[in-house]
Coordinates of C-alpha atoms and ligand atoms in Angstrom, one line a residue:
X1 CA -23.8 63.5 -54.9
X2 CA -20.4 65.0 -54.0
X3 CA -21.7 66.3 -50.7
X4 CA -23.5 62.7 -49.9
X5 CA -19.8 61.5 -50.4
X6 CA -17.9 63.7 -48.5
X7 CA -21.1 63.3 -45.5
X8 CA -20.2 59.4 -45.5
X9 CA -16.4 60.0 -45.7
X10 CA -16.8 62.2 -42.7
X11 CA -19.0 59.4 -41.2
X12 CA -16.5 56.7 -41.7
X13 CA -13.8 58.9 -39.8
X14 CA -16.1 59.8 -36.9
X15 CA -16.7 56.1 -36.9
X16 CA -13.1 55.2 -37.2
X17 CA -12.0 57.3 -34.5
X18 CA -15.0 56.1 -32.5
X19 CA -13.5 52.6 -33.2
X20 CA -10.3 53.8 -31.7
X21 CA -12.0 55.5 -29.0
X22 CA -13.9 52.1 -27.5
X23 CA -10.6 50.1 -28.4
X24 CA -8.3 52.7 -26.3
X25 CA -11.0 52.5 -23.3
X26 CA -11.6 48.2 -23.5
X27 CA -7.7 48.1 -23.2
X28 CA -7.5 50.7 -20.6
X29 CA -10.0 48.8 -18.6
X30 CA -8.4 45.5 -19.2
X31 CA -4.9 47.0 -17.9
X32 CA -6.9 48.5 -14.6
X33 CA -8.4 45.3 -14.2
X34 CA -5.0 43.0 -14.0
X35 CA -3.4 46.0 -12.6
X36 CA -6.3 46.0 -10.0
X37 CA -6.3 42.0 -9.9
X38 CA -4.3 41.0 -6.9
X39 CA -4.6 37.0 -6.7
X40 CA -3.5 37.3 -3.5
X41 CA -5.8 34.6 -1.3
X42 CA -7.1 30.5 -1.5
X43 CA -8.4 29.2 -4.7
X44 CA -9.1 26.0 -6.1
X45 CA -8.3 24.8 -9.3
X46 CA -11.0 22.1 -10.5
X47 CA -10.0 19.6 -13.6
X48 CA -13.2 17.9 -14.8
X49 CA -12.5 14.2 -15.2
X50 CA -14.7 13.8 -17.4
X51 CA -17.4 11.3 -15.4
X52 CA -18.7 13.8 -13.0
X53 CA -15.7 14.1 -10.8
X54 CA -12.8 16.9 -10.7
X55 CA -9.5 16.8 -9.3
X56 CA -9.0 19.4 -7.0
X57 CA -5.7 21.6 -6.4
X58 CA -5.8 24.5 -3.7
X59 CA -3.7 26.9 -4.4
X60 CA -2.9 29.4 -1.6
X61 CA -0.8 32.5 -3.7
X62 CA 0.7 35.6 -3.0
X63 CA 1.3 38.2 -5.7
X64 CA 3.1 40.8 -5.4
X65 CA 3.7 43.3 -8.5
X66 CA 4.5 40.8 -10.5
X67 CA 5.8 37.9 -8.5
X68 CA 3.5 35.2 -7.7
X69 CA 4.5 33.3 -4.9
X70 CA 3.4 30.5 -2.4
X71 CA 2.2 26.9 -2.3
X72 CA -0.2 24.6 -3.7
X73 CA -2.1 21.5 -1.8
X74 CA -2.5 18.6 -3.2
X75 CA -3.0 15.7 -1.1
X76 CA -1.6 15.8 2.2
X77 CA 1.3 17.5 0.9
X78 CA 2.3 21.2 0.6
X79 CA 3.9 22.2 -2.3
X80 CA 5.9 25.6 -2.7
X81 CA 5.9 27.2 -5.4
X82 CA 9.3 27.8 -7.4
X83 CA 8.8 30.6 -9.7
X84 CA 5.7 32.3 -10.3
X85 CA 4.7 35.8 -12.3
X86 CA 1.6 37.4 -13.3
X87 CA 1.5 40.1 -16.1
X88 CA -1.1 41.1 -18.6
X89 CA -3.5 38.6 -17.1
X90 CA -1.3 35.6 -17.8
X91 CA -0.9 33.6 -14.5
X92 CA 2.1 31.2 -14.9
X93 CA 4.3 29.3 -12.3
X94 CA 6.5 25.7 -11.4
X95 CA 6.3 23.7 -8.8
X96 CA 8.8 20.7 -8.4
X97 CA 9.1 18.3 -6.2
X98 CA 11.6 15.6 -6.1
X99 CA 15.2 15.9 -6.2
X100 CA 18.4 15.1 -8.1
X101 CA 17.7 12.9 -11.3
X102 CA 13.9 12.1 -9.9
X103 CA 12.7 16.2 -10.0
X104 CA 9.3 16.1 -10.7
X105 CA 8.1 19.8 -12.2
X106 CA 5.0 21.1 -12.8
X107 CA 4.0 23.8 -14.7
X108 CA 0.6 26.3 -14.7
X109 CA -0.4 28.5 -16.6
X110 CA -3.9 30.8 -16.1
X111 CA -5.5 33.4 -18.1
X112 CA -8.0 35.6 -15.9
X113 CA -11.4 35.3 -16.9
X114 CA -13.9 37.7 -14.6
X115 CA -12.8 36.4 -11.4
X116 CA -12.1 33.3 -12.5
X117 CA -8.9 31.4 -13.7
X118 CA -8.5 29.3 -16.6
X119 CA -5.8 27.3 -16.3
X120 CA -3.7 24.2 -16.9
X121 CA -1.7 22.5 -15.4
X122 CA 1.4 19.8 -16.6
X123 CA 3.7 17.6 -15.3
X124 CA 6.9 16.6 -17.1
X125 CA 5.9 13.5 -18.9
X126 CA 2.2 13.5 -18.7
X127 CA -0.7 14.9 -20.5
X128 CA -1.8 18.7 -19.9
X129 CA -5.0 19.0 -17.0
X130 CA -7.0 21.8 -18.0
X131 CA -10.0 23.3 -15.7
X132 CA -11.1 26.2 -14.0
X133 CA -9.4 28.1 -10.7
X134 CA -12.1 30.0 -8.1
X135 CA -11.6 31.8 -5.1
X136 CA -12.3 29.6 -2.1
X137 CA -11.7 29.4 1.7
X138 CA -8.9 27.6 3.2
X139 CA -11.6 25.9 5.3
X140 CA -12.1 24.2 2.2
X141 CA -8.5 22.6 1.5
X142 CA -9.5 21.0 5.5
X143 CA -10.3 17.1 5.8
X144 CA -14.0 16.2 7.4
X145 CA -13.9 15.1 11.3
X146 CA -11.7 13.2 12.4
X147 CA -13.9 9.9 13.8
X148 CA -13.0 7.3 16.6
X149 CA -11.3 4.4 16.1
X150 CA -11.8 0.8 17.0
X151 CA -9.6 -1.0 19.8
X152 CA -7.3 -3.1 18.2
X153 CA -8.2 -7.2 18.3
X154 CA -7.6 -10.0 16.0
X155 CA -10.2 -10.0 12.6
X156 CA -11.1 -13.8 12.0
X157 CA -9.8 -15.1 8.8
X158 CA -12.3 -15.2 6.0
X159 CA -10.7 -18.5 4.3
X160 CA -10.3 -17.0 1.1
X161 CA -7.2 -17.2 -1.3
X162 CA -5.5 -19.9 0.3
X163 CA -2.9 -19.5 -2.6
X164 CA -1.9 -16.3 -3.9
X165 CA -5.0 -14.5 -6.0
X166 CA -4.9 -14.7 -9.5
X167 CA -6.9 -12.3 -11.9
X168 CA -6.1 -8.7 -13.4
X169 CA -6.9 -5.3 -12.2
X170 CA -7.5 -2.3 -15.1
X171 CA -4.9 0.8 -13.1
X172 CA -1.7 -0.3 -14.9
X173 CA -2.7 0.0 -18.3
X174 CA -5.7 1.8 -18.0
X175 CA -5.8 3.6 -15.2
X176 CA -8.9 6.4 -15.1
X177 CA -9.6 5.0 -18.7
X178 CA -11.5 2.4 -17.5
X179 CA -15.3 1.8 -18.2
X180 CA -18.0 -1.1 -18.0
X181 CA -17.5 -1.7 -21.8
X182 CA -13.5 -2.3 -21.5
X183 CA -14.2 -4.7 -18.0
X184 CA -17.0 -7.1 -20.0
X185 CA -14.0 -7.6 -23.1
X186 CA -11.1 -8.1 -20.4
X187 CA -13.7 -10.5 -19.1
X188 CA -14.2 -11.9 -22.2
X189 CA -10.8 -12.3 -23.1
X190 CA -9.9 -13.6 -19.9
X191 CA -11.5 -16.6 -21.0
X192 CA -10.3 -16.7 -24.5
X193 CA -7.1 -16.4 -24.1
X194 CA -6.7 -19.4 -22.1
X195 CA -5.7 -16.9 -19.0
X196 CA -9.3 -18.0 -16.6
X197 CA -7.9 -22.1 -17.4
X198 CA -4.5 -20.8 -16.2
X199 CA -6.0 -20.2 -13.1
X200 CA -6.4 -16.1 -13.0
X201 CA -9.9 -15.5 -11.8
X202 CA -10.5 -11.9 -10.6
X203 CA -11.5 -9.2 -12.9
X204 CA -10.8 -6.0 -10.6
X205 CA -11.6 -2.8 -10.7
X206 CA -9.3 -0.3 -9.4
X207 CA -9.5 3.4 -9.0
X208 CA -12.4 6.6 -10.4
X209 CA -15.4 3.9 -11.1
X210 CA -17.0 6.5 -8.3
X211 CA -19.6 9.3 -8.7
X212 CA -18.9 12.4 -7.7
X213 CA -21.4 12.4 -4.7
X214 CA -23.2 9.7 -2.6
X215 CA -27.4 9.2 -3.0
X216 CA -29.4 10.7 -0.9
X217 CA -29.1 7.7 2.0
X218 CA -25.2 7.9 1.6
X219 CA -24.9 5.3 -0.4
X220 CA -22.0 5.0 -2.6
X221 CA -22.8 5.5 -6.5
X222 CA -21.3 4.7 -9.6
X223 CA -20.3 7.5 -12.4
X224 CA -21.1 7.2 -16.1
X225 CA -18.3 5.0 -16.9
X226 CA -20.0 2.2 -14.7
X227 CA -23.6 2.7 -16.0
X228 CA -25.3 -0.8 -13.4
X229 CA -22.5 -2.5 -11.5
X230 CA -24.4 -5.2 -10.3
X231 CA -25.2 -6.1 -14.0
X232 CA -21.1 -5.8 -14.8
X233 CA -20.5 -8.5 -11.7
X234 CA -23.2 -10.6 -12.8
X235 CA -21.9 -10.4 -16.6
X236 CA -18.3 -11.2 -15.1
X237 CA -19.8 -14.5 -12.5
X238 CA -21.3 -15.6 -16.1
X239 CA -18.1 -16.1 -17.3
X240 CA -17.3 -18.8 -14.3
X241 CA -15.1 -15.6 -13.4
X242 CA -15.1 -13.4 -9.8
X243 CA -15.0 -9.7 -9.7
X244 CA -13.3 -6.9 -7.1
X245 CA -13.6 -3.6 -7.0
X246 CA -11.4 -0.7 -4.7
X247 CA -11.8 2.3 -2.2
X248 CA -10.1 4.0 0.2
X249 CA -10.7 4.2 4.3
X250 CA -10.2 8.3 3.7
X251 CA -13.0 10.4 2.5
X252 CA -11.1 10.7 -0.8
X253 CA -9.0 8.1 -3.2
X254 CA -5.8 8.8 -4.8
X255 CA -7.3 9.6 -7.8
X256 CA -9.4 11.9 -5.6
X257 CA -12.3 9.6 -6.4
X258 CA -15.3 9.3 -3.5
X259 CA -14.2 7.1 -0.7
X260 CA -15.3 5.1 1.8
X261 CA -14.5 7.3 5.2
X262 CA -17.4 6.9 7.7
X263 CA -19.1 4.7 5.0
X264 CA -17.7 1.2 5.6
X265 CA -20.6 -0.1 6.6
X266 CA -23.0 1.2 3.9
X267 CA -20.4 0.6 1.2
X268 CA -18.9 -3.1 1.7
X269 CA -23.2 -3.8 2.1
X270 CA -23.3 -1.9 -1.5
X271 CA -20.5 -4.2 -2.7
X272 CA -22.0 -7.2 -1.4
X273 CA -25.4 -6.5 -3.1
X274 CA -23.6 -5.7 -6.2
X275 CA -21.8 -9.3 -6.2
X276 CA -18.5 -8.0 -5.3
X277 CA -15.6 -10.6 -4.4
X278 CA -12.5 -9.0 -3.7
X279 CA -11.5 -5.1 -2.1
X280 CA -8.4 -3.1 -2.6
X281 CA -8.5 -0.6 0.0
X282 CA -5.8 2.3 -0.9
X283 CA -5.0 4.5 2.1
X284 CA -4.4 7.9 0.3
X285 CA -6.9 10.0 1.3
X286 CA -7.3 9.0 4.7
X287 CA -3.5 10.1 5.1
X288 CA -5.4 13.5 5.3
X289 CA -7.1 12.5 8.6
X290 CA -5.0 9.7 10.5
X291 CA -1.2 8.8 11.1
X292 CA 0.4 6.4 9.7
X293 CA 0.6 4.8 13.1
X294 CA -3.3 4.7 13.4
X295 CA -3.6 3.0 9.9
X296 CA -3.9 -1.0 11.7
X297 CA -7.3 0.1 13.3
X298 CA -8.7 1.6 10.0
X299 CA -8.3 -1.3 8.2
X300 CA -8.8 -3.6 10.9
X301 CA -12.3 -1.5 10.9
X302 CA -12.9 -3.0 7.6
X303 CA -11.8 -6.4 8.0
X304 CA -14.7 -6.8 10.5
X305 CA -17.2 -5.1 8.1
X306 CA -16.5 -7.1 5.5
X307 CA -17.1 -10.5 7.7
X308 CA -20.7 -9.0 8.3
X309 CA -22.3 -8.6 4.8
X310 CA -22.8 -11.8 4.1
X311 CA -20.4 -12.4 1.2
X312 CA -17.0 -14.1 0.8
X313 CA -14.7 -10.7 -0.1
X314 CA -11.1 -11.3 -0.4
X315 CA -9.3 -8.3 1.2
X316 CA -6.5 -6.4 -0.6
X317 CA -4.7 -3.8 2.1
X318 CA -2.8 -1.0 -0.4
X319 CA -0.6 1.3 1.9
X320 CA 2.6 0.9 0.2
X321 CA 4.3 -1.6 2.7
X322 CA 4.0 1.1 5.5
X323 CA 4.4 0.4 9.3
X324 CA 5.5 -3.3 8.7
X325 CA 2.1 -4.4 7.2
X326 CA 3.4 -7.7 6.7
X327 CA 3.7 -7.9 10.6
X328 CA -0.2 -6.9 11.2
X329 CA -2.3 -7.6 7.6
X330 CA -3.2 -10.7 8.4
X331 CA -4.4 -9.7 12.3
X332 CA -6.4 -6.8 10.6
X333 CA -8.3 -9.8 8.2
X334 CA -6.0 -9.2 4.9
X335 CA -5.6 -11.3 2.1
X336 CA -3.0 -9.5 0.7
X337 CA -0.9 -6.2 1.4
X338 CA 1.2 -4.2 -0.7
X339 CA 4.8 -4.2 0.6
X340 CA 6.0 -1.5 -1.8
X341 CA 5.2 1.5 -3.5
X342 CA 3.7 1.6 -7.0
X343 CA 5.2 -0.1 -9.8
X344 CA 5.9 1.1 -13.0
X345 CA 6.6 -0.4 -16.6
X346 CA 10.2 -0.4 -16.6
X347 CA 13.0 -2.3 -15.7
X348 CA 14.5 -0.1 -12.9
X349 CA 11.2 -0.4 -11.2
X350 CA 10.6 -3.9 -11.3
X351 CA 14.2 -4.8 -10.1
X352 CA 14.1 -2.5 -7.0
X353 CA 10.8 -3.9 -5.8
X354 CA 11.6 -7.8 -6.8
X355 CA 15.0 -7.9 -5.4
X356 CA 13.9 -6.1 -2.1
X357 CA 11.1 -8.6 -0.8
X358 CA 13.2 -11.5 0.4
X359 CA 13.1 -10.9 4.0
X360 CA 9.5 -10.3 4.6
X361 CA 9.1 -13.3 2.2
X362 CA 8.3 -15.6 5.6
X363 CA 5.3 -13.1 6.0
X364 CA 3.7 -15.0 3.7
X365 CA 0.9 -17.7 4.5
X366 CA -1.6 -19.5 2.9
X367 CA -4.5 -17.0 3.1
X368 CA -2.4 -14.0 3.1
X369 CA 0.4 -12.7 1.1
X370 CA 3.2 -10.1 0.9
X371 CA 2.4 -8.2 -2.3
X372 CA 5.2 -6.4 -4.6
X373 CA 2.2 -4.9 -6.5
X374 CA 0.2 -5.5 -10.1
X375 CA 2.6 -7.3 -13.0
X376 CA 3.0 -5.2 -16.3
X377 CA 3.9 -7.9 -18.0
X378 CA 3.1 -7.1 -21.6
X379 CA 2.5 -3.0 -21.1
X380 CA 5.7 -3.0 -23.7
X381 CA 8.7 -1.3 -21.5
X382 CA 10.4 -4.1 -21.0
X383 CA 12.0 -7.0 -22.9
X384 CA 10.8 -10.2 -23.2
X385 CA 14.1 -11.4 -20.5
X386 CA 12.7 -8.7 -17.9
X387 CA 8.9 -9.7 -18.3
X388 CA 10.3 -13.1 -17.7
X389 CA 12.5 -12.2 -14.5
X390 CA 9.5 -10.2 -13.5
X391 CA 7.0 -13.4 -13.5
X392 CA 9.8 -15.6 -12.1
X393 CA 10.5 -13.3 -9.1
X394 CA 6.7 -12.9 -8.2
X395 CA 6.0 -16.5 -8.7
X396 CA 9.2 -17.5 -6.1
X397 CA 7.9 -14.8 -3.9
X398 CA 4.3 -16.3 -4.1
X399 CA 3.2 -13.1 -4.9
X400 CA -0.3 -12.5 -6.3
X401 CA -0.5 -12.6 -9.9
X402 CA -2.5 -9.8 -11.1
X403 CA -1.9 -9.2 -15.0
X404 CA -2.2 -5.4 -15.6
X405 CA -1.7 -5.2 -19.3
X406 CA -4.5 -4.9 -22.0
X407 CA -5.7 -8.6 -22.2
X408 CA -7.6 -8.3 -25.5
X409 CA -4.5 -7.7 -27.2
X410 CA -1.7 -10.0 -26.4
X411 CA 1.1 -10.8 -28.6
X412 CA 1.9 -15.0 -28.4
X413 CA 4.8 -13.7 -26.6
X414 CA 3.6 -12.0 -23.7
X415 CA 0.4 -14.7 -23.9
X416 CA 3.7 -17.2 -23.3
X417 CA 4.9 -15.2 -20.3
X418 CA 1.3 -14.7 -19.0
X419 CA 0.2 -18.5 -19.3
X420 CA 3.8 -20.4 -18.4
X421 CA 1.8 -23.0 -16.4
X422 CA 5.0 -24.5 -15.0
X423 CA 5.9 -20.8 -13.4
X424 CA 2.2 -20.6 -12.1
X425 CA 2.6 -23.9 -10.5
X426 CA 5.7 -22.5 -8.4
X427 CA 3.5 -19.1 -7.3
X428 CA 0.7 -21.3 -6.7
X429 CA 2.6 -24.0 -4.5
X430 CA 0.1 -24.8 -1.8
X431 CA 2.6 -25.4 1.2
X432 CA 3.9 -21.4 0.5
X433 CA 7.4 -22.2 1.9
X434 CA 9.4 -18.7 1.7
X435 CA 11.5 -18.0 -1.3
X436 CA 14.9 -18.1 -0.2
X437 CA 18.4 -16.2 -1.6
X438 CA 21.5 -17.6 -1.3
X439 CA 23.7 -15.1 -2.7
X440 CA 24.7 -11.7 -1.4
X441 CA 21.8 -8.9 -1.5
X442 CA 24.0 -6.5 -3.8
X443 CA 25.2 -8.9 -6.1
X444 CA 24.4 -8.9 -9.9
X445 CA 23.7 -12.3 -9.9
X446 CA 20.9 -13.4 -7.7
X447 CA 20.5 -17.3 -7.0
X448 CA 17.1 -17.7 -5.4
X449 CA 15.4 -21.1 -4.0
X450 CA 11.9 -22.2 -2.6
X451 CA 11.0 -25.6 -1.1
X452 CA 7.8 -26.9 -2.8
X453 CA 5.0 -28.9 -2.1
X454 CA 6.0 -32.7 -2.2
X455 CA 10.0 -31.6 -1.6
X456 CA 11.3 -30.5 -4.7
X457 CA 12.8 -27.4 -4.8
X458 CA 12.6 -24.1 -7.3
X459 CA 15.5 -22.7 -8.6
X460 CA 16.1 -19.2 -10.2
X461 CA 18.9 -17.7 -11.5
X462 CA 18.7 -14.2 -11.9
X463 CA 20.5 -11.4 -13.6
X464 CA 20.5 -8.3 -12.8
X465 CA 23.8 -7.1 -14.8
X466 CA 23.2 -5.3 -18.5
X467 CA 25.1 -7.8 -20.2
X468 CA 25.0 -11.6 -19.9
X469 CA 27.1 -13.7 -17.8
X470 CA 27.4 -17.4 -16.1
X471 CA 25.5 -18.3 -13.2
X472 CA 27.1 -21.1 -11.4
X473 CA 25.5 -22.6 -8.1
X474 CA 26.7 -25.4 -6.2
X475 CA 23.9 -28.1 -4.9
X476 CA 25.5 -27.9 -1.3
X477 CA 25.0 -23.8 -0.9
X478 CA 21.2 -24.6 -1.8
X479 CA 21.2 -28.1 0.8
X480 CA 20.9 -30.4 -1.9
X481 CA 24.8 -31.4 -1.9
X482 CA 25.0 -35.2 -2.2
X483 CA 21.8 -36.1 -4.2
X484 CA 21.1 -36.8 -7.7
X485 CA 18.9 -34.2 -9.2
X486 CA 16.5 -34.2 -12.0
X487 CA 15.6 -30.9 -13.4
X488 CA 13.1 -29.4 -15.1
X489 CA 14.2 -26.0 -17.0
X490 CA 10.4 -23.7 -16.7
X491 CA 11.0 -21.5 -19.4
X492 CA 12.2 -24.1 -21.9
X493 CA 10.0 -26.2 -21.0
X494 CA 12.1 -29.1 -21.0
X495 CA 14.2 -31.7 -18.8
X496 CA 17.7 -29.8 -18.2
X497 CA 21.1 -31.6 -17.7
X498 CA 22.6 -30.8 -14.5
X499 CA 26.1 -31.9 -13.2
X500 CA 26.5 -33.8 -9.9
X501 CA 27.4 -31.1 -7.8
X502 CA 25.5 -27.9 -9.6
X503 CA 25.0 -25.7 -12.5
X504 CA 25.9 -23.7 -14.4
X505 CA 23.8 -21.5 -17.1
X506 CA 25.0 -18.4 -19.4
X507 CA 21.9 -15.9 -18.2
X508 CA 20.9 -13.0 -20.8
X509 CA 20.7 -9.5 -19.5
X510 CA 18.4 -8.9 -17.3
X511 CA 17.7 -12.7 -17.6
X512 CA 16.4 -15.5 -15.5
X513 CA 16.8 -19.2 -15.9
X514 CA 13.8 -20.7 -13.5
X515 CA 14.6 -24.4 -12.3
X516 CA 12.6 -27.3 -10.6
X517 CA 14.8 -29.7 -9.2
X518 CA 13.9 -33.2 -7.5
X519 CA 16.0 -35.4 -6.0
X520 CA 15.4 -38.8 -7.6
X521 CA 15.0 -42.2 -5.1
Ligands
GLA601 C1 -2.4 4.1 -5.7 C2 -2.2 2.6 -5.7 C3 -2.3 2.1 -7.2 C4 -3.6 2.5 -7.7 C5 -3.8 4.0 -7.6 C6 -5.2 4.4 -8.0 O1 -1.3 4.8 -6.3 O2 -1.0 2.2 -5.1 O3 -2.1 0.7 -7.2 O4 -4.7 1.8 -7.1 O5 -3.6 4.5 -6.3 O6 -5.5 5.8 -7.8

């Protein structure tokens, strides 16, 4: 018994130290390893989306000891990389773009795993992207061919949208959260909520409804989120309702999302058979390929495709305002062309891009409009006063309305913003006569007119100070000095008492008082 003891005592220390032994030798061999690892070369780092797609980040590093430098592609851009270190296996550095107030930082961090990465990635602000880095070539980071392009000629106007489009489009609020499921209820509601009788029509889908790869023929597919697309537009036309969807001339989209380089044909056919009635085509990844200079031709490309396949599709042109659109969409068959960059859901946004569009306003014809981008009316970072200024400015501006907030749960007061009827009536004026300011472009107070249809004239009254003040405007610096006025106040919805020679109204911050005015016989 005593001997059996001391034979398994013996045994447990043997073990022990054999314990020891493999522990010593698996972190010897891990320290060789990252000593041995030199991440020196190209990777990619691949973030699954989710439906089949990944979001790819070459990375093109340089270690040395412990310092990690270089840059990272993403894009068309080229990224350095501002402090980067790699010890014990632990890959971590910051990129930031940007500069001032607006720096934009990102920051990585990778374990090694065999010869792979697992890393993240996170910008300030956002949600952490997680996925997988691989060695690769840097042939791989290159964009396909480029392919010729047309001669430049004149695209006949499809007729559509002879006032500015109407409808909502998911990116806003949902942006790659966006499924059949949450289209049929924005559909629904649509209707329900009194928003199709108020005159917006389109239900549009914008960007990562794509698969991952094209069938066999080429043609373009849908991912998992978007199960029978055709069945989704016919669901939608049941509704009395129209339906649009969005690609990109460059192979890729901006939510790196298959696009429709070298497929125009095959895909605006795919669209047509699917029921499709309005395109946003979002020049992002063909930026890889073409200058800006050479953009007219790409989209002129589509324009005439889009006249071949046999279906009325209202053409959205989404190049962020670049090269003077305004002077060419129309020529290249637009609709509609975004004169800005994107918008976002606060107040600073809004009022930079509204206040700017006043002298491209003229662009603007029936058929084809200047467009400040989608409305976030009721996303919930503004007030109530800038929602309103935002829906006044666009409707002046005979911008498209394109609601970009979560329709199937309104409060009454953004429902009141949304479904103003008398504010539609201005964006929807028929004669599109160019919204007009008469005060100086820095001021805080910004008087703004339009002639409408008929000869009445809409007034707004704008300000753009933090605190409330007066707005006074005289009837002869807006050419209606000598004639008695009747007006019509669009927000109270109710006749408005205005002097002989003008008006004057206490605006909140941020505030707009919105005006018709007709002179009476
Ligand atoms: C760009 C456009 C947006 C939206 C996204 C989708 O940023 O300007 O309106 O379509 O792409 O990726």
């Amino acid at each position: 018994m005593e001997s059996l003891t001391r034979a398994s005592r013996m045994n447990l220390i043997f073990c022990r130290q054999i314990n020891l032994l493999v522990l010593f030798l698996c972190l010897l061999c891990t320290l060789t390893a990252f000593a041995q690892t030199d991440l020196t070369g190209f990777w990619v780092f691949r973030v699954p989306t989710g439906d089949g797609n990944f979001r790819e980040t070459f990375m093109d590093l340089k270690q040395n000891g412990g310092d990690v430098t270089g840059k990272i592609l993403a894009g068309t851009r080229e990224i350095p990389i501002a402090e980067g270190t790699f010890k014990d296996g632990k890959l971590h550095f910051v990129t930031r773009t940007g500069s001032g107030e607006q720096v934009r930082q990102t920051v990585y961090e990778g374990t090694m795993n065999g010869d792979k990465i697992e890393m993240s990635s996170q910008a300030t602000g956002r949600e952490p992207a997680k996925g997988t880095a691989e060695r690769t070539k840097p042939e791989a980071a290159l964009p396909p061919e480029r392919l010729p392009l047309p001669e430049l000629h004149d695209v006949r106007d499809n007729g559509l949208v002879r006032t500015p489009p109407m409808g909502w489009n998911s990116w806003n609020k949902f942006a790659g959260k966006i499924d059949d499921a949450t289209v049929r209820q924005i559909a629904d509601a649509m209707v329900s909520s009194g928003m199709k009788d108020a005159g917006y029509i389109y239900v549009n889908i914008d960007d990562t409804w794509e698969a991952a790869k094209r069938d066999a023929q080429g043609n373009i597919a849908t991912n998992p989120k978007f199960p029978d697309m055709k069945a989704l537009a016919d669901y939608v036309h049941s509704k009395g309702l129209k339906i649009g969807i969005y690609s990109s001339p460059g192979p890729k989209t901006c939510a790196q999302y298959e696009g429709s380089y070298g497929h125009e044909e095959q895909d605006a056919r795919s669209y047509a058979a699917w029921g499709i009635d309005y395109l946003k085509y979002d020049w992002c990844g063909a930026a890889r390929i073409y200058k800006d200079e050479e953009m007219q031709a790409l989209y002129q490309k589509m324009g005439d495709t889009l006249l071949r396949v046999g279906r009325p599709i209202v053409y959205s042109l989404c190049q962020y305002g670049r090269q003077d659109v305004w002077t060419w969409g129309a020529k290249v068959g637009g609709n509609l062309w975004r004169t800005t960059g994107d918008i976002s859901d606060h107040w600073q946004s809004m009022d930079k891009i509204g206040f700017q569009q006043f002298d491209i306003a003229p662009y603007a014809k029936p058929g084809h409009f200047n467009d400040p981008d989608m409305l976030e009316i009721g996303n919930g970072g503004m007030t109530a006063d800038e929602y309103r200024t935002h829906m006044s400015l666009w409707s002046l501006l005979a911008a498209p309305l394109l609601a970009g907030n979560d329709l199937r749960s309104m409060t009454d007061e953004t429902k009141s913003i949304l479904l103003n009827k008398e504010v539609i009536a201005i964006d929807q004026d028929p004669d599109v006569h160019p919204a007009r300011r008469v005060s100086d472009a820095n001021a805080t107070s910004v008087i703004v007119t339009r002639l409408l249809h008929g000869g009445s004239t809409a007034l707004g009254l704008f300000n753009r100070a933090d605190h409330p003040q007066n707005i006074d405007v005289k009837w002869e610096s807006i050419g209606l000095g000598g004639k008695k006025l009747q007006a019509r106040d669009l927000w109270k919805h109710a006749d408005a008492q205005v002097g002989a020679d003008g008006y004057s109204a206490s605006v909140p911050a941020h505030g707009v008082v919105l005006l018709k005015l007709q002179a009476s016989r």
